[in-house]
Coordinates of C-alpha atoms in Angstrom, one line a residue:
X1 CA 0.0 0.0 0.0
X2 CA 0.7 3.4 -0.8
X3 CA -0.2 6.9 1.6
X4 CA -0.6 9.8 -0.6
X5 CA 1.2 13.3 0.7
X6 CA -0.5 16.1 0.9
X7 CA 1.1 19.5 0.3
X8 CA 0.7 22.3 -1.3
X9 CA 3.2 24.3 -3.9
X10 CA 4.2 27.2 -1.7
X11 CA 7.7 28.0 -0.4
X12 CA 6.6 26.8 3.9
X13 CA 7.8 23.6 4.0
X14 CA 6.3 20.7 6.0
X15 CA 9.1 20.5 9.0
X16 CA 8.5 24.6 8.8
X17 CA 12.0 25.7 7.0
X18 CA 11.3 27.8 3.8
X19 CA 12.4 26.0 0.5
X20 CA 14.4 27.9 -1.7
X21 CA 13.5 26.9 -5.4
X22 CA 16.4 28.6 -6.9
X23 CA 18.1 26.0 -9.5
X24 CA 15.9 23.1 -8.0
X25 CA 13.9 22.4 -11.2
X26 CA 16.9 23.0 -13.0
X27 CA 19.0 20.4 -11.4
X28 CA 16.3 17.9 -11.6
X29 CA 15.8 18.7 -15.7
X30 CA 19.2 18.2 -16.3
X31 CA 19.4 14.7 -13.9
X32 CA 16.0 13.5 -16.1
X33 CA 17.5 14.6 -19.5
X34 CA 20.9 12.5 -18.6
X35 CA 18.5 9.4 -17.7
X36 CA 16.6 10.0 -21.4
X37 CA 13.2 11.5 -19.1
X38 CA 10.5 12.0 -22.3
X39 CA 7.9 14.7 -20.2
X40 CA 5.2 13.0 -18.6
X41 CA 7.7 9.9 -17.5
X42 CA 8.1 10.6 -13.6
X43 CA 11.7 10.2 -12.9
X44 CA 11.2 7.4 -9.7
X45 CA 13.5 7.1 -6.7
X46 CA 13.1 4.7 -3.9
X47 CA 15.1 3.9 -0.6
X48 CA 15.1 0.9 0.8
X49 CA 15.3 1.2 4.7
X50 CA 13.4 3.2 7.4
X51 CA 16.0 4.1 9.5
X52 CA 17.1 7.2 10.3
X53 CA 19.7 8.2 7.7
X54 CA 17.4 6.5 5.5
X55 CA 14.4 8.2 6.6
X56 CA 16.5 11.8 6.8
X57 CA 17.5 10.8 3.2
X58 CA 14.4 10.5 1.4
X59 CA 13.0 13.4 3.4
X60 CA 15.5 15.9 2.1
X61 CA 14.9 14.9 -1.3
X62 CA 11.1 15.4 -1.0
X63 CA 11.3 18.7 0.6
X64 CA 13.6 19.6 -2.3
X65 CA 11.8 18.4 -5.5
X66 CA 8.6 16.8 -3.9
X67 CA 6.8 19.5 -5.5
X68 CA 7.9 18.9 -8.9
X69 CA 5.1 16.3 -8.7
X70 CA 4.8 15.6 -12.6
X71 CA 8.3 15.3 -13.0
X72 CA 9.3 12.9 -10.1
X73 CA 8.2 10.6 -7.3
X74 CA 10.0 10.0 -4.2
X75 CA 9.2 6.8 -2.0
X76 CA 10.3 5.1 0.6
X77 CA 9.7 1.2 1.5
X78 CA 9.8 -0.2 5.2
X79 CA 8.7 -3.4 6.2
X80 CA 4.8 -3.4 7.7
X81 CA 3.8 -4.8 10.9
X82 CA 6.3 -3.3 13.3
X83 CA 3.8 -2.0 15.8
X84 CA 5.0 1.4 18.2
X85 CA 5.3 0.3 22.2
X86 CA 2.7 2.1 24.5
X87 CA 6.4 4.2 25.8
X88 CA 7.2 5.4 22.7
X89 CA 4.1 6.4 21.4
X90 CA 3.4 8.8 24.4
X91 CA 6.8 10.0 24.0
X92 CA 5.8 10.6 20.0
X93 CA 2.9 12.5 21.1
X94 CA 4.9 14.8 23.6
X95 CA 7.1 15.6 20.6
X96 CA 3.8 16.0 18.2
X97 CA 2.4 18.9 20.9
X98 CA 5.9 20.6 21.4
X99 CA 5.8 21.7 17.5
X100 CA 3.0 23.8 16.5
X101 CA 3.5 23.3 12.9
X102 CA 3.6 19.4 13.3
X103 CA 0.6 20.3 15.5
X104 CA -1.5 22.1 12.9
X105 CA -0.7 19.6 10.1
X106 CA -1.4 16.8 11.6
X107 CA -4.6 18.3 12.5
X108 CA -5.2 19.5 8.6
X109 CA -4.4 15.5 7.5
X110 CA -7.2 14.1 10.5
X111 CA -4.7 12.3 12.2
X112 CA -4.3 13.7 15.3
X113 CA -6.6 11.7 17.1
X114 CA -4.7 8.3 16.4
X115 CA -1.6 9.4 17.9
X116 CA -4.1 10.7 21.3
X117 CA -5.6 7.1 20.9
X118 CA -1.8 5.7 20.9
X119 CA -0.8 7.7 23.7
X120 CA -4.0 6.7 25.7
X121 CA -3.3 2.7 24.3
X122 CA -6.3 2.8 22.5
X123 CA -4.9 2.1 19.4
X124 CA -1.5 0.6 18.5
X125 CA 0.4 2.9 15.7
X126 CA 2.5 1.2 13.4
X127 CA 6.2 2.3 12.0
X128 CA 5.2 2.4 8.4
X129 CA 2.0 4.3 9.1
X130 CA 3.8 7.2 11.8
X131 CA 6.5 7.3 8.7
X132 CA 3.7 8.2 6.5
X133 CA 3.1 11.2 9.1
X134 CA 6.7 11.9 9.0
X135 CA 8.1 10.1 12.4
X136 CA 11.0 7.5 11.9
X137 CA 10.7 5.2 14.6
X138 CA 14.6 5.1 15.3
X139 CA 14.3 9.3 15.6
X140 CA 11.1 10.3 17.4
X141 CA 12.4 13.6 18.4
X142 CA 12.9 14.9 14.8
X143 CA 9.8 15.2 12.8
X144 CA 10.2 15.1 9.1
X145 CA 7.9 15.9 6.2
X146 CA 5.5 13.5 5.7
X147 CA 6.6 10.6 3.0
X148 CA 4.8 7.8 0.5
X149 CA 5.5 4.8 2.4
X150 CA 5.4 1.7 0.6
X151 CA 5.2 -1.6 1.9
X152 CA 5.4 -4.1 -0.9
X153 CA 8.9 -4.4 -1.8
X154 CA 8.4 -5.5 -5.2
X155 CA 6.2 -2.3 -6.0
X156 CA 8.4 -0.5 -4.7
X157 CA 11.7 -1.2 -6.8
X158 CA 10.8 -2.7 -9.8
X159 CA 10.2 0.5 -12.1
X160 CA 13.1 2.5 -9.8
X161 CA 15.3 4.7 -12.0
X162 CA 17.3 5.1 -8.4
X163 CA 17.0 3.3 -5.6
X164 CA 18.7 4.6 -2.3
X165 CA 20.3 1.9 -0.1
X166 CA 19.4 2.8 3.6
X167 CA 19.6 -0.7 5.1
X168 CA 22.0 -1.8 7.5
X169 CA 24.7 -3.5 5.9
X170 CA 23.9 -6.9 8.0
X171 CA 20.1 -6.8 5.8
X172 CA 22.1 -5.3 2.4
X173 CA 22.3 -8.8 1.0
X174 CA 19.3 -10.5 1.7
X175 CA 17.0 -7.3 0.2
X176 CA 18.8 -7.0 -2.9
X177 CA 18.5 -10.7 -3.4
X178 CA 15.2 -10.6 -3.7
X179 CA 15.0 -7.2 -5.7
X180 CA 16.9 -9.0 -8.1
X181 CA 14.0 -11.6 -8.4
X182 CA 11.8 -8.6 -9.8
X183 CA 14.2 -6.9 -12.1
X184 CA 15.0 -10.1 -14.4
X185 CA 12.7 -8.0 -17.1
X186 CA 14.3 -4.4 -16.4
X187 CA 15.6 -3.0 -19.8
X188 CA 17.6 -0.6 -18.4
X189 CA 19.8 -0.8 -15.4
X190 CA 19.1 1.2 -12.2
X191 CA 21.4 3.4 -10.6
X192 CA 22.0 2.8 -6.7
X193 CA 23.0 4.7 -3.8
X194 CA 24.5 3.0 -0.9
X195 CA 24.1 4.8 2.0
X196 CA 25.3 2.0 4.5
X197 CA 28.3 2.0 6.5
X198 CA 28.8 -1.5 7.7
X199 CA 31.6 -4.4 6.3
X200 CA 31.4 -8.5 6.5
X201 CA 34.8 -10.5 6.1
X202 CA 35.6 -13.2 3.2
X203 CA 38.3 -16.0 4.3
X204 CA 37.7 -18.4 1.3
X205 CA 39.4 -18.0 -1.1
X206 CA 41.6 -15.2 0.4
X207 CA 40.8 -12.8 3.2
X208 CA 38.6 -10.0 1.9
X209 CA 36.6 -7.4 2.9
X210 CA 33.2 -7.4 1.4
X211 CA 31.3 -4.0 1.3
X212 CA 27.6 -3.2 0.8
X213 CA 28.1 -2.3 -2.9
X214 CA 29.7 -5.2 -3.4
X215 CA 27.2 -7.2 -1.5
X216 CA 24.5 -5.0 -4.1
X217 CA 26.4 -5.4 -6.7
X218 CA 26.8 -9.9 -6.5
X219 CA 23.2 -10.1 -4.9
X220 CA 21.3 -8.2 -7.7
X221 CA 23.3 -8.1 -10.7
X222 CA 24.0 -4.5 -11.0
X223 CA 26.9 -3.4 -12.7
X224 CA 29.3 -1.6 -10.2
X225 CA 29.6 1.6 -12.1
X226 CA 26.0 2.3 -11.5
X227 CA 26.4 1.7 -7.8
X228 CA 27.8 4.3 -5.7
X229 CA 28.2 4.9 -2.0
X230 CA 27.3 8.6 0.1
X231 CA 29.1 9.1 3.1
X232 CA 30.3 11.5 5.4
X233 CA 30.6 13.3 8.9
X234 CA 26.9 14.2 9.4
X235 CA 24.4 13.2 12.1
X236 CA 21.2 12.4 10.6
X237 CA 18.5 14.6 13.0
X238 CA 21.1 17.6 12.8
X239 CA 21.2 17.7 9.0
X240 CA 17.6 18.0 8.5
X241 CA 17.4 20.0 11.0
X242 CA 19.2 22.3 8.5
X243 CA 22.8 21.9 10.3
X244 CA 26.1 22.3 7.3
X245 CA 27.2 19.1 6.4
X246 CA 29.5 17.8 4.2
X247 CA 29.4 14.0 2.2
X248 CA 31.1 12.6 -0.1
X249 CA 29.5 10.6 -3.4
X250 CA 31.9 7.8 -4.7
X251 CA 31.8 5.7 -7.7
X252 CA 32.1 5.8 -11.4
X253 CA 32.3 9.6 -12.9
X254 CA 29.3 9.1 -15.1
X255 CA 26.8 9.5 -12.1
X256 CA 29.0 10.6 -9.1
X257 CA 29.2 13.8 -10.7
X258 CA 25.7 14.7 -11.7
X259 CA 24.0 13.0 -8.6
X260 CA 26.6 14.7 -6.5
X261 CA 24.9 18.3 -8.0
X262 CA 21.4 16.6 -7.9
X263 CA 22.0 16.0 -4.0
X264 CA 23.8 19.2 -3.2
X265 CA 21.6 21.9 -1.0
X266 CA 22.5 24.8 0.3
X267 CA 23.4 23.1 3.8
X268 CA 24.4 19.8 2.2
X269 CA 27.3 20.0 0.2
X270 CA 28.0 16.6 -1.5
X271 CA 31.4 16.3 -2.8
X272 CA 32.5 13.7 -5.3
X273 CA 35.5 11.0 -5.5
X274 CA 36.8 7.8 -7.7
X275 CA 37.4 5.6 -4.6
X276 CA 34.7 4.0 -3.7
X277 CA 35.4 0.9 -1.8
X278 CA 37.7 2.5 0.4
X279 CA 35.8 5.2 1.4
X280 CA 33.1 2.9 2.2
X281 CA 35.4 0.7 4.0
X282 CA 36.3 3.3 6.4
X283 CA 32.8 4.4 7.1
X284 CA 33.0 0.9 8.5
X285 CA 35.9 1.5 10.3
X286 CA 35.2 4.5 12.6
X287 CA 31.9 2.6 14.4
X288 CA 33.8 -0.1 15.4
X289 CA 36.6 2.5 17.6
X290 CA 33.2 4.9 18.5
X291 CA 31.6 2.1 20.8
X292 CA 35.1 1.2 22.7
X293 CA 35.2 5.5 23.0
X294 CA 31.7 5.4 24.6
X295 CA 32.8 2.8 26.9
X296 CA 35.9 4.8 28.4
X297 CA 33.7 7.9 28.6
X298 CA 31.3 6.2 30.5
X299 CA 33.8 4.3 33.0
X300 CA 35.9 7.3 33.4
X301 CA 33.0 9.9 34.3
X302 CA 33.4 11.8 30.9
X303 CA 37.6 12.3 31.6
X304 CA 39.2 14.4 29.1
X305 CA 42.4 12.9 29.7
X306 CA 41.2 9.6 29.3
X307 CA 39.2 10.0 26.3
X308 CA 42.0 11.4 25.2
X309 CA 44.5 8.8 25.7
X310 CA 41.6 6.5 23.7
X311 CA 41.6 8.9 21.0
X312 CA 45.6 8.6 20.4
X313 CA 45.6 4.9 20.5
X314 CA 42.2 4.3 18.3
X315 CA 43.6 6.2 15.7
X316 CA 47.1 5.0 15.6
X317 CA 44.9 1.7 15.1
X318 CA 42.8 3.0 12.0
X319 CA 45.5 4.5 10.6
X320 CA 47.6 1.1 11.0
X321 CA 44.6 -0.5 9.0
X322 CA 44.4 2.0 6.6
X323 CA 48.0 1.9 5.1
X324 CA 47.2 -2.1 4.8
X325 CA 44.0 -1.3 2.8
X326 CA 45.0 1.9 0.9
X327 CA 47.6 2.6 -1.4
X328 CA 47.2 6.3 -0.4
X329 CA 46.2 6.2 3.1
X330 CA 47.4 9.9 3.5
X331 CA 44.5 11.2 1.6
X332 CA 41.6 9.4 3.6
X333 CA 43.4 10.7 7.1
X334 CA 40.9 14.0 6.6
X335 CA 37.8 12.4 5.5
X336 CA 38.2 9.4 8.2
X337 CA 39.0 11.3 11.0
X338 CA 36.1 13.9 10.4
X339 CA 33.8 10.8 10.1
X340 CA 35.2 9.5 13.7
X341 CA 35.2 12.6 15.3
X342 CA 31.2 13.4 14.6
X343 CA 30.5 9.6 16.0
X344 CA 32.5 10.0 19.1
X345 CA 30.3 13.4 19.9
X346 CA 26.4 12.2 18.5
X347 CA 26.4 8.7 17.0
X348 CA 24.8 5.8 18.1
X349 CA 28.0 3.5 18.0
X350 CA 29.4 5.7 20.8
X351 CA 26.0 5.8 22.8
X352 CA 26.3 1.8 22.7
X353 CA 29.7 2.0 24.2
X354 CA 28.1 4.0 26.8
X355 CA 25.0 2.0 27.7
X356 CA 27.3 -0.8 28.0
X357 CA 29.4 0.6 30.4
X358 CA 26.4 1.7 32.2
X359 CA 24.8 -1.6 32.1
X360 CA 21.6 -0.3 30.8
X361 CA 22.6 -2.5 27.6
X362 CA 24.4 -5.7 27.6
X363 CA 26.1 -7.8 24.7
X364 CA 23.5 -10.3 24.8
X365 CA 20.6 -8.3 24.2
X366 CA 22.1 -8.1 20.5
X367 CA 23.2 -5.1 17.9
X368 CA 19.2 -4.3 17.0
X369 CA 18.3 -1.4 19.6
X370 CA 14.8 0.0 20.1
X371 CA 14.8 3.5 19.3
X372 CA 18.2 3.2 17.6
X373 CA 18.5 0.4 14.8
X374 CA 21.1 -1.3 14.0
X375 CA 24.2 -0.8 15.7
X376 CA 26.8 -1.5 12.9
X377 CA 29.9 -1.1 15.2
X378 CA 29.0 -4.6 16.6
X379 CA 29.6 -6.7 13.5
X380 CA 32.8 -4.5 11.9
X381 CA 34.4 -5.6 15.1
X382 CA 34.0 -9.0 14.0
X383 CA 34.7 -8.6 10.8
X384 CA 38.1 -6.7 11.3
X385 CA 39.1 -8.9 13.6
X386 CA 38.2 -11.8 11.3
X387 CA 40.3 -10.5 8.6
X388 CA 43.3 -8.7 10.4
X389 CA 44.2 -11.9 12.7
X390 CA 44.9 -14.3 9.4
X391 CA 48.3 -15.4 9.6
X392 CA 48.8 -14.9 5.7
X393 CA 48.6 -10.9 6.1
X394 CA 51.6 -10.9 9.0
X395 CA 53.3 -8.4 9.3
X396 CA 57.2 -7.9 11.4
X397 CA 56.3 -7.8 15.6
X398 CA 58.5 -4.6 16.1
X399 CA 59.4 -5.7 19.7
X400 CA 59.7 -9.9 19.2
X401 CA 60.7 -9.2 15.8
X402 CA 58.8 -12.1 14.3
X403 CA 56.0 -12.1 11.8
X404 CA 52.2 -11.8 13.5
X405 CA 49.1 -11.0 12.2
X406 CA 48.0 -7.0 12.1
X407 CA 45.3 -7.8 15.0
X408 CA 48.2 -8.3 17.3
X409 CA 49.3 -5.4 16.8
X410 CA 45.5 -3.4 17.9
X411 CA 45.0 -3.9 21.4
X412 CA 42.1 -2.2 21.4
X413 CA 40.3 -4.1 18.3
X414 CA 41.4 -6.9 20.3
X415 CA 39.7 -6.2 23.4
X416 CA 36.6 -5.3 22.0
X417 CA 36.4 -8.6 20.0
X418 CA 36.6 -10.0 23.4
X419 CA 34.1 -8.0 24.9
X420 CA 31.4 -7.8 21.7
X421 CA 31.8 -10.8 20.1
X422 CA 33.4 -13.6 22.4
X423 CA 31.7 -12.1 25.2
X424 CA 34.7 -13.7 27.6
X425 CA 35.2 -10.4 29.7
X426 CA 33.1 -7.2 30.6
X427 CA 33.1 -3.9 29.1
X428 CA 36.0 -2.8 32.4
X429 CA 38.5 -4.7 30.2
X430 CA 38.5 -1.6 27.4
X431 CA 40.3 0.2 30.4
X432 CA 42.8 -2.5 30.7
X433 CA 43.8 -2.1 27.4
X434 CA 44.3 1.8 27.9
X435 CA 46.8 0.9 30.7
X436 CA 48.5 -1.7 29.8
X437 CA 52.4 -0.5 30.8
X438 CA 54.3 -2.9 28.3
X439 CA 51.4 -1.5 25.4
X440 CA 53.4 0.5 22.9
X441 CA 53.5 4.0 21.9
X442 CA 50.8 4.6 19.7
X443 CA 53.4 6.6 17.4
X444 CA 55.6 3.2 16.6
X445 CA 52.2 1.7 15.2
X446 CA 52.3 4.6 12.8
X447 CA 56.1 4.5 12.0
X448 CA 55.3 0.9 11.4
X449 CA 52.2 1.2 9.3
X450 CA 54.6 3.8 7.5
X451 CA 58.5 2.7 6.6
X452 CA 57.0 -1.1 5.4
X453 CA 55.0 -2.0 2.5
X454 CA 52.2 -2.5 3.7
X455 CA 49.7 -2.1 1.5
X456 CA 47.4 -5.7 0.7
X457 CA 45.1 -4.8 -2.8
X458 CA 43.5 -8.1 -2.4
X459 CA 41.9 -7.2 0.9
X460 CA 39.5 -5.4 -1.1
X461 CA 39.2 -7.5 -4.1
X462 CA 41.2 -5.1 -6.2
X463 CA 43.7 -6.8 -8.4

């Protein structure tokens, strides 16, 4: 099923920001012209995925070129059924009555009175159908413009021109298998955006990393130059709540370019760059040191000193993985450190750290959080540790001076392997890795990553 959005054509838009048409119908002519749009064929773009990048994602494209209604449709699937607790609906209605334009429209549409029947647990409210409103389940407290939700997954994709990827990586595979089921008639080839920042590990027949455009790209057929990934230092709520950000569109110059102009706002530049995989790879990268961050901030009370100490030993670490899986680390030290930064201060792999050091959260209650999706942090700790402790990647101990495998050499991956994934100590052991007195400078793991040849192209499948 399909909710309709009501609107009209004037410059107030739904969240109550003023849209600024300048160049907007422009940009969208010249993305349908490149895509061979005759008039009267609605250029259609879908994401897959309700979660809150996702949601933020297919929002900011309908407040942009929604009203271009007879040129382009904008949708957005989620699966049905997930039914809103009694908690989180009152907490949705709260945030409903603290917003007098949310207020008024939701008054304007007649549905105000199901969310006072959900607060009273009268009714139970479902994700898809609060999505329609404009709520995302996983970000309650930022309303969005309302959104054509569709359900049906094979309505949703099979006439797609673009199809934005806003699963989590751990889902990317299994979807697109079964997209692929309904575009064995397509004529022409979709374009798709990955927005997912997740990696899974391939030991057979060599160790691998294995990205969400590749896991697209072998599930559904899709050539990989019309796949691209979006990524970047942002915070999903604070960008549409008209915050500057900055991403960064990779992939093949035959879309990256034009898409990056299509997506570009006045308070969302999108950059573009040739290196996909990489980029993506270390989107991966920063969740998995954000959650061991939120765990010393928790157990130290929020110590500067020791969230500093963290800080120069997490990144010595990502930097040490980077010059195995770039052949010009240098020029993703910018880009990856921006994207760690932002998680360490807002993102959701961080607050894990923290609820697990709190013991509001534990290990065993799984990576799938109510209110925050998928914590992606939890499986690129296995997956880096996976990869980075096979003996056929060794590289020189600098004190035993013997070969060992990278993981040795990243304490801190280490620890949280044992603490995520093997589950053999509790979240206190992130601090014994701080302290450790025979642990060594985090400077020699640089000057290591440096003066060798490091570098291992078949870690991500290039030749």
């Amino acid at each position: 099923m399909i909710s309709s959005v009501q609107g009209e054509h004037g410059s107030m838009l739904s969240n109550g920001s003023i849209h600024c048409s300048n160049g907007t119908e422009e940009k969208l002519d010249e993305l349908r012209r490149l895509l061979g749009k005759s008039d009267g064929d609605l250029l259609k773009i879908v994401s897959i995925g309700a979660g809150a990048w996702g949601s933020v994602f297919a929002a900011l494209l309908q407040d942009a070129y929604g009203q271009f209604r007879e040129k382009i449709q904008i949708r957005i699937w989620r699966r049905p059924g997930r039914s809103v607790d009694r908690s989180t609906a009152e907490h949705l209605f709260e945030v409903i009555n603290s917003r007098e334009d949310v207020l008024r429209r939701l008054i304007r549409r007649c549905a105000y009175l199901k969310y006072v029947e959900g607060r009273l647990g009268d009714r139970t409210l479902y994700a898809d159908e609060i999505l329609r409103d404009g709520f995302c389940l996983n970000m309650i407290d930022t309303p969005l413009c309302p959104l054509k939700v569709v359900t049906n997954l094979q309505e949703a994709v099979w006439d797609a021109d673009i199809v934005i990827n806003g699963l989590p990586s751990t889902e990317t595979r299994e979807v697109f298998e079964e997209i692929s089921r309904y575009w064995k008639e397509r004529i022409t080839v979709p374009i798709i955006i990955s927005l997912a920042k997740g990696i899974e590990a391939a030991l057979d027949p060599m160790p691998r990393i294995v990205t969400p455009t590749q896991m697209i790209q072998c599930a559904a057929g899709v050539p990989i130059e019309n796949i691209l990934y979006l990524g970047g230092p942002n915070i999903a709520s604070e960008i549409y709540n008209k915050e500057y950000a900055n991403a960064r569109i990779c992939g093949a110059e035959k879309w990256r370019k034009p898409l990056a102009k299509f997506l570009r706002q006045p308070h969302f530049i999108v950059w573009d760059n040739s290196d996909l995989v990489t980029h993506e790879v270390m989107g991966g990268l920063k969740n998995v040191y954000a959650i061991g961050a939120g765990m010393v901030a928790s157990l130290t009370n929020e110590s500067a000193t020791s969230k500093s100490v963290y800080f120069a030993h997490c990144t010595s670490e990502m930097i040490f993985i980077t010059h195995l899986l770039a052949e010009e680390p240098e020029k993703l030290a910018g880009p990856l450190l921006a994207d760690t930064y932002v998680t360490l201060l807002k993102g959701r792999n961080a607050w894990y750290g923290q609820m697990l050091a709190k013991g509001e959260l534990s290990p065993d209650m799984g990576d799938s959080i109510k209110g925050k999706g998928m914590i992606q942090g939890v499986s690129a700790v296995g997956a880096f540790y996976e990869l980075l402790s096979q003996t056929s990647l060794s590289v020189l101990h600098p004190d035993e001076k013997k070969p060992v495998a990278p993981v040795e050499l990243c304490p801190i991956l280490k620890m949280l392997y044992r603490i995520l994934i093997k589950r053999e100590v509790s979240v206190l052991a992130i601090l014994q890795a701080l302290r450790d007195e025979t642990m060594n400078d985090p400077r020699e793991r640089i000057e290591i990553a440096q003066t060798h040849a490091f570098y291992r192209p078949s870690l991500l499948s290039q030749p």
